[in-house]
Amino acid sequence: MAATKIKKSDSGQGPGNSGGGFRGRLPDMPNVDNQSESSGSFGYLLVLVLFALVFVLVLPLIGMMYVDTIVVRREAKAQMEKVEKLRKSVEEAQKKEEK
């Protein structure tokens, strides 16, 4: 048995294709020369403005609202304690009057 060498042209592999056949084809690179740079920079500018709105306006507003809810909750708790004290004192006064 003689060993025979297979030529690259016989194996179905073309120049630049590593696997050969349909699956081994490399896709063509898109031509980006005719795209203007302003379209890409406009997208970055838009994203930058949106991030600025979120971090400069929305997050501080959410923080202030959170602090306000904590303050209101604390005040409501203090008022409820005052009402309970008054209710107890009124009940004690009524018991003393009945005796």
Tab-separated table of N, CA and C in Angstrom:
chain	number	residue	atom	x	y	z
A	1	MET	N	0.844	-1.172	0.000
A	1	MET	CA	0.000	0.000	0.000
A	1	MET	C	0.885	1.229	0.000
A	2	ALA	N	0.624	2.046	-0.881
A	2	ALA	CA	1.425	3.256	-0.998
A	2	ALA	C	0.641	4.418	-0.414
A	3	ALA	N	1.311	5.192	0.362
A	3	ALA	CA	0.649	6.367	0.935
A	3	ALA	C	0.614	7.450	-0.123
A	4	THR	N	-0.573	8.020	-0.299
A	4	THR	CA	-0.697	9.086	-1.285
A	4	THR	C	-1.000	10.392	-0.571
A	5	LYS	N	-0.455	11.434	-1.049
A	5	LYS	CA	-0.714	12.748	-0.487
A	5	LYS	C	-1.916	13.356	-1.187
A	6	ILE	N	-2.780	13.965	-0.376
A	6	ILE	CA	-3.958	14.617	-0.945
A	6	ILE	C	-3.627	16.091	-1.106
A	7	LYS	N	-3.863	16.565	-2.293
A	7	LYS	CA	-3.605	17.976	-2.541
A	7	LYS	C	-4.732	18.803	-1.934
A	8	LYS	N	-4.434	20.055	-1.589
A	8	LYS	CA	-5.448	20.926	-1.000
A	8	LYS	C	-6.560	21.194	-1.993
A	9	SER	N	-6.264	21.249	-3.247
A	9	SER	CA	-7.305	21.519	-4.238
A	9	SER	C	-8.257	20.332	-4.347
A	10	ASP	N	-7.803	19.121	-4.026
A	10	ASP	CA	-8.663	17.954	-4.084
A	10	ASP	C	-9.564	17.829	-2.850
A	11	SER	N	-9.199	18.436	-1.737
A	11	SER	CA	-9.960	18.259	-0.503
A	11	SER	C	-11.140	19.214	-0.395
A	12	GLY	N	-11.328	20.107	-1.310
A	12	GLY	CA	-12.453	21.026	-1.271
A	12	GLY	C	-12.173	22.272	-0.460
A	13	GLN	N	-10.943	22.418	-0.036
A	13	GLN	CA	-10.607	23.600	0.733
A	13	GLN	C	-10.070	24.664	-0.202
A	14	GLY	N	-10.647	25.835	-0.076
A	14	GLY	CA	-10.166	26.943	-0.870
A	14	GLY	C	-9.175	27.757	-0.063
A	15	PRO	N	-8.554	28.712	-0.675
A	15	PRO	CA	-7.607	29.547	0.072
A	15	PRO	C	-8.340	30.397	1.112
A	16	GLY	N	-7.870	30.347	2.342
A	16	GLY	CA	-8.458	31.166	3.399
A	16	GLY	C	-9.575	30.482	4.164
A	17	ASN	N	-10.068	29.376	3.691
A	17	ASN	CA	-11.121	28.659	4.410
A	17	ASN	C	-10.483	27.521	5.175
A	18	SER	N	-10.691	27.502	6.458
A	18	SER	CA	-10.016	26.484	7.251
A	18	SER	C	-10.752	25.161	7.233
A	19	GLY	N	-12.050	25.163	7.193
A	19	GLY	CA	-12.798	23.922	7.281
A	19	GLY	C	-13.247	23.389	5.947
A	20	GLY	N	-13.340	24.211	4.956
A	20	GLY	CA	-13.796	23.779	3.652
A	20	GLY	C	-15.302	23.613	3.625
A	21	GLY	N	-15.902	23.621	2.471
A	21	GLY	CA	-17.330	23.432	2.338
A	21	GLY	C	-18.109	24.662	2.783
A	22	PHE	N	-19.419	24.484	2.921
A	22	PHE	CA	-20.309	25.601	3.248
A	22	PHE	C	-20.072	26.109	4.671
A	23	ARG	N	-19.878	25.204	5.622
A	23	ARG	CA	-19.742	25.610	7.026
A	23	ARG	C	-18.414	26.296	7.305
A	24	GLY	N	-17.428	26.051	6.492
A	24	GLY	CA	-16.128	26.635	6.731
A	24	GLY	C	-15.968	28.016	6.144
A	25	ARG	N	-16.973	28.519	5.471
A	25	ARG	CA	-16.866	29.826	4.836
A	25	ARG	C	-16.882	30.934	5.876
A	26	LEU	N	-16.055	31.915	5.678
A	26	LEU	CA	-16.058	33.084	6.545
A	26	LEU	C	-17.001	34.118	5.945
A	27	PRO	N	-17.824	34.760	6.776
A	27	PRO	CA	-18.735	35.772	6.227
A	27	PRO	C	-17.960	36.996	5.769
A	28	ASP	N	-18.501	37.664	4.782
A	28	ASP	CA	-17.869	38.883	4.298
A	28	ASP	C	-18.041	39.974	5.344
A	29	MET	N	-17.020	40.770	5.520
A	29	MET	CA	-17.079	41.861	6.481
A	29	MET	C	-17.874	43.008	5.870
A	30	PRO	N	-18.741	43.639	6.648
A	30	PRO	CA	-19.509	44.760	6.100
A	30	PRO	C	-18.610	45.957	5.824
A	31	ASN	N	-18.976	46.705	4.828
A	31	ASN	CA	-18.207	47.882	4.457
A	31	ASN	C	-18.647	49.037	5.346
A	32	VAL	N	-17.751	49.507	6.186
A	32	VAL	CA	-18.088	50.575	7.120
A	32	VAL	C	-17.482	51.909	6.705
A	33	ASP	N	-16.894	51.960	5.528
A	33	ASP	CA	-16.248	53.198	5.087
A	33	ASP	C	-17.253	54.296	4.796
A	34	ASN	N	-18.440	53.934	4.322
A	34	ASN	CA	-19.377	54.966	3.907
A	34	ASN	C	-20.331	55.385	5.026
A	35	GLN	N	-20.140	54.923	6.263
A	35	GLN	CA	-20.965	55.376	7.380
A	35	GLN	C	-20.354	56.638	7.953
A	36	SER	N	-21.222	57.603	8.252
A	36	SER	CA	-20.707	58.844	8.829
A	36	SER	C	-20.447	58.659	10.308
A	37	GLU	N	-19.487	59.373	10.830
A	37	GLU	CA	-19.149	59.263	12.244
A	37	GLU	C	-20.173	59.958	13.125
A	38	SER	N	-20.937	60.883	12.575
A	38	SER	CA	-21.900	61.621	13.387
A	38	SER	C	-23.058	60.719	13.825
A	39	SER	N	-23.409	59.715	13.042
A	39	SER	CA	-24.509	58.836	13.441
A	39	SER	C	-24.119	58.016	14.664
A	40	GLY	N	-22.875	57.584	14.751
A	40	GLY	CA	-22.421	56.838	15.911
A	40	GLY	C	-22.267	57.722	17.133
A	41	SER	N	-21.749	58.916	16.937
A	41	SER	CA	-21.551	59.809	18.078
A	41	SER	C	-22.880	60.346	18.584
A	42	PHE	N	-23.885	60.441	17.739
A	42	PHE	CA	-25.206	60.894	18.191
A	42	PHE	C	-25.816	59.875	19.143
A	43	GLY	N	-25.624	58.607	18.866
A	43	GLY	CA	-26.123	57.564	19.763
A	43	GLY	C	-25.439	57.620	21.118
A	44	TYR	N	-24.123	57.822	21.118
A	44	TYR	CA	-23.393	57.935	22.378
A	44	TYR	C	-23.832	59.177	23.152
A	45	LEU	N	-24.082	60.260	22.433
A	45	LEU	CA	-24.531	61.488	23.083
A	45	LEU	C	-25.904	61.296	23.703
A	46	LEU	N	-26.786	60.591	23.011
A	46	LEU	CA	-28.120	60.321	23.533
A	46	LEU	C	-28.041	59.462	24.795
A	47	VAL	N	-27.214	58.451	24.781
A	47	VAL	CA	-27.046	57.593	25.963
A	47	VAL	C	-26.461	58.393	27.111
A	48	LEU	N	-25.520	59.254	26.832
A	48	LEU	CA	-24.919	60.099	27.866
A	48	LEU	C	-25.959	61.018	28.499
A	49	VAL	N	-26.818	61.602	27.684
A	49	VAL	CA	-27.870	62.482	28.211
A	49	VAL	C	-28.855	61.681	29.066
A	50	LEU	N	-29.214	60.485	28.634
A	50	LEU	CA	-30.136	59.666	29.423
A	50	LEU	C	-29.522	59.281	30.765
A	51	PHE	N	-28.248	58.893	30.776
A	51	PHE	CA	-27.587	58.574	32.041
A	51	PHE	C	-27.529	59.809	32.944
A	52	ALA	N	-27.287	60.971	32.366
A	52	ALA	CA	-27.242	62.198	33.165
A	52	ALA	C	-28.600	62.470	33.791
A	53	LEU	N	-29.678	62.275	33.021
A	53	LEU	CA	-31.016	62.478	33.574
A	53	LEU	C	-31.288	61.518	34.718
A	54	VAL	N	-30.889	60.274	34.550
A	54	VAL	CA	-31.157	59.280	35.587
A	54	VAL	C	-30.364	59.601	36.845
A	55	PHE	N	-29.083	59.837	36.722
A	55	PHE	CA	-28.242	60.007	37.899
A	55	PHE	C	-28.342	61.389	38.519
A	56	VAL	N	-28.686	62.406	37.735
A	56	VAL	CA	-28.738	63.759	38.268
A	56	VAL	C	-30.131	64.117	38.763
A	57	LEU	N	-31.169	63.629	38.100
A	57	LEU	CA	-32.527	64.018	38.473
A	57	LEU	C	-33.307	62.924	39.190
A	58	VAL	N	-33.350	61.760	38.621
A	58	VAL	CA	-34.248	60.721	39.123
A	58	VAL	C	-33.753	60.132	40.443
A	59	LEU	N	-32.498	59.777	40.540
A	59	LEU	CA	-31.998	59.170	41.779
A	59	LEU	C	-32.096	60.099	42.987
A	60	PRO	N	-31.752	61.389	42.872
A	60	PRO	CA	-31.961	62.267	44.033
A	60	PRO	C	-33.434	62.411	44.404
A	61	LEU	N	-34.315	62.432	43.414
A	61	LEU	CA	-35.745	62.513	43.722
A	61	LEU	C	-36.214	61.276	44.475
A	62	ILE	N	-35.765	60.128	44.056
A	62	ILE	CA	-36.132	58.892	44.759
A	62	ILE	C	-35.571	58.912	46.174
A	63	GLY	N	-34.351	59.395	46.343
A	63	GLY	CA	-33.758	59.490	47.672
A	63	GLY	C	-34.540	60.431	48.577
A	64	MET	N	-34.949	61.584	48.051
A	64	MET	CA	-35.735	62.527	48.854
A	64	MET	C	-37.088	61.940	49.238
A	65	MET	N	-37.714	61.237	48.305
A	65	MET	CA	-38.996	60.604	48.615
A	65	MET	C	-38.833	59.546	49.701
A	66	TYR	N	-37.758	58.793	49.653
A	66	TYR	CA	-37.518	57.765	50.655
A	66	TYR	C	-37.313	58.383	52.034
A	67	VAL	N	-36.530	59.462	52.097
A	67	VAL	CA	-36.302	60.144	53.366
A	67	VAL	C	-37.617	60.724	53.892
A	68	ASP	N	-38.435	61.295	53.007
A	68	ASP	CA	-39.719	61.836	53.437
A	68	ASP	C	-40.622	60.755	54.004
A	69	THR	N	-40.644	59.589	53.396
A	69	THR	CA	-41.492	58.515	53.929
A	69	THR	C	-41.005	58.062	55.296
A	70	ILE	N	-39.695	58.041	55.502
A	70	ILE	CA	-39.166	57.663	56.820
A	70	ILE	C	-39.582	58.692	57.870
A	71	VAL	N	-39.484	59.987	57.511
A	71	VAL	CA	-39.856	61.048	58.455
A	71	VAL	C	-41.342	60.977	58.780
A	72	VAL	N	-42.177	60.793	57.781
A	72	VAL	CA	-43.624	60.725	58.002
A	72	VAL	C	-43.972	59.512	58.854
A	73	ARG	N	-43.321	58.391	58.610
A	73	ARG	CA	-43.576	57.190	59.400
A	73	ARG	C	-43.216	57.424	60.867
A	74	ARG	N	-42.086	58.091	61.105
A	74	ARG	CA	-41.656	58.385	62.475
A	74	ARG	C	-42.650	59.327	63.162
A	75	GLU	N	-43.102	60.358	62.443
A	75	GLU	CA	-44.069	61.299	63.013
A	75	GLU	C	-45.397	60.611	63.316
A	76	ALA	N	-45.827	59.732	62.429
A	76	ALA	CA	-47.086	59.015	62.659
A	76	ALA	C	-46.979	58.122	63.887
A	77	LYS	N	-45.843	57.504	64.084
A	77	LYS	CA	-45.651	56.657	65.261
A	77	LYS	C	-45.695	57.494	66.536
A	78	ALA	N	-45.068	58.668	66.515
A	78	ALA	CA	-45.089	59.548	67.682
A	78	ALA	C	-46.509	60.013	67.993
A	79	GLN	N	-47.279	60.345	66.968
A	79	GLN	CA	-48.666	60.781	67.174
A	79	GLN	C	-49.511	59.647	67.752
A	80	MET	N	-49.291	58.429	67.268
A	80	MET	CA	-50.051	57.296	67.802
A	80	MET	C	-49.724	57.066	69.277
A	81	GLU	N	-48.469	57.236	69.663
A	81	GLU	CA	-48.095	57.085	71.073
A	81	GLU	C	-48.769	58.154	71.930
A	82	LYS	N	-48.853	59.396	71.409
A	82	LYS	CA	-49.526	60.464	72.148
A	82	LYS	C	-51.018	60.143	72.319
A	83	VAL	N	-51.628	59.653	71.258
A	83	VAL	CA	-53.058	59.317	71.326
A	83	VAL	C	-53.282	58.205	72.337
A	84	GLU	N	-52.423	57.217	72.374
A	84	GLU	CA	-52.551	56.125	73.343
A	84	GLU	C	-52.424	56.647	74.771
A	85	LYS	N	-51.476	57.554	75.020
A	85	LYS	CA	-51.316	58.127	76.357
A	85	LYS	C	-52.569	58.896	76.763
A	86	LEU	N	-53.093	59.702	75.849
A	86	LEU	CA	-54.304	60.461	76.150
A	86	LEU	C	-55.488	59.544	76.413
A	87	ARG	N	-55.623	58.496	75.623
A	87	ARG	CA	-56.727	57.555	75.814
A	87	ARG	C	-56.636	56.893	77.186
A	88	LYS	N	-55.417	56.482	77.565
A	88	LYS	CA	-55.244	55.853	78.878
A	88	LYS	C	-55.552	56.834	80.009
A	89	SER	N	-55.116	58.086	79.859
A	89	SER	CA	-55.395	59.065	80.910
A	89	SER	C	-56.888	59.365	81.017
A	90	VAL	N	-57.586	59.391	79.885
A	90	VAL	CA	-59.037	59.613	79.912
A	90	VAL	C	-59.734	58.430	80.562
A	91	GLU	N	-59.327	57.225	80.242
A	91	GLU	CA	-59.933	56.043	80.867
A	91	GLU	C	-59.695	56.026	82.379
A	92	GLU	N	-58.488	56.380	82.810
A	92	GLU	CA	-58.202	56.431	84.249
A	92	GLU	C	-59.042	57.501	84.938
A	93	ALA	N	-59.209	58.649	84.263
A	93	ALA	CA	-60.034	59.716	84.846
A	93	ALA	C	-61.488	59.267	84.983
A	94	GLN	N	-62.012	58.536	84.013
A	94	GLN	CA	-63.395	58.051	84.094
A	94	GLN	C	-63.552	57.032	85.215
A	95	LYS	N	-62.541	56.188	85.417
A	95	LYS	CA	-62.602	55.187	86.503
A	95	LYS	C	-62.596	55.879	87.874
A	96	LYS	N	-61.816	56.948	88.015
A	96	LYS	CA	-61.759	57.680	89.271
A	96	LYS	C	-63.094	58.367	89.554
A	97	GLU	N	-63.763	58.892	88.533
A	97	GLU	CA	-65.048	59.561	88.698
A	97	GLU	C	-66.133	58.564	89.106
A	98	GLU	N	-66.068	57.351	88.581
A	98	GLU	CA	-67.073	56.333	88.904
A	98	GLU	C	-66.958	55.912	90.367
A	99	LYS	N	-65.792	55.941	90.937
A	99	LYS	CA	-65.602	55.506	92.323
A	99	LYS	C	-66.040	56.577	93.230
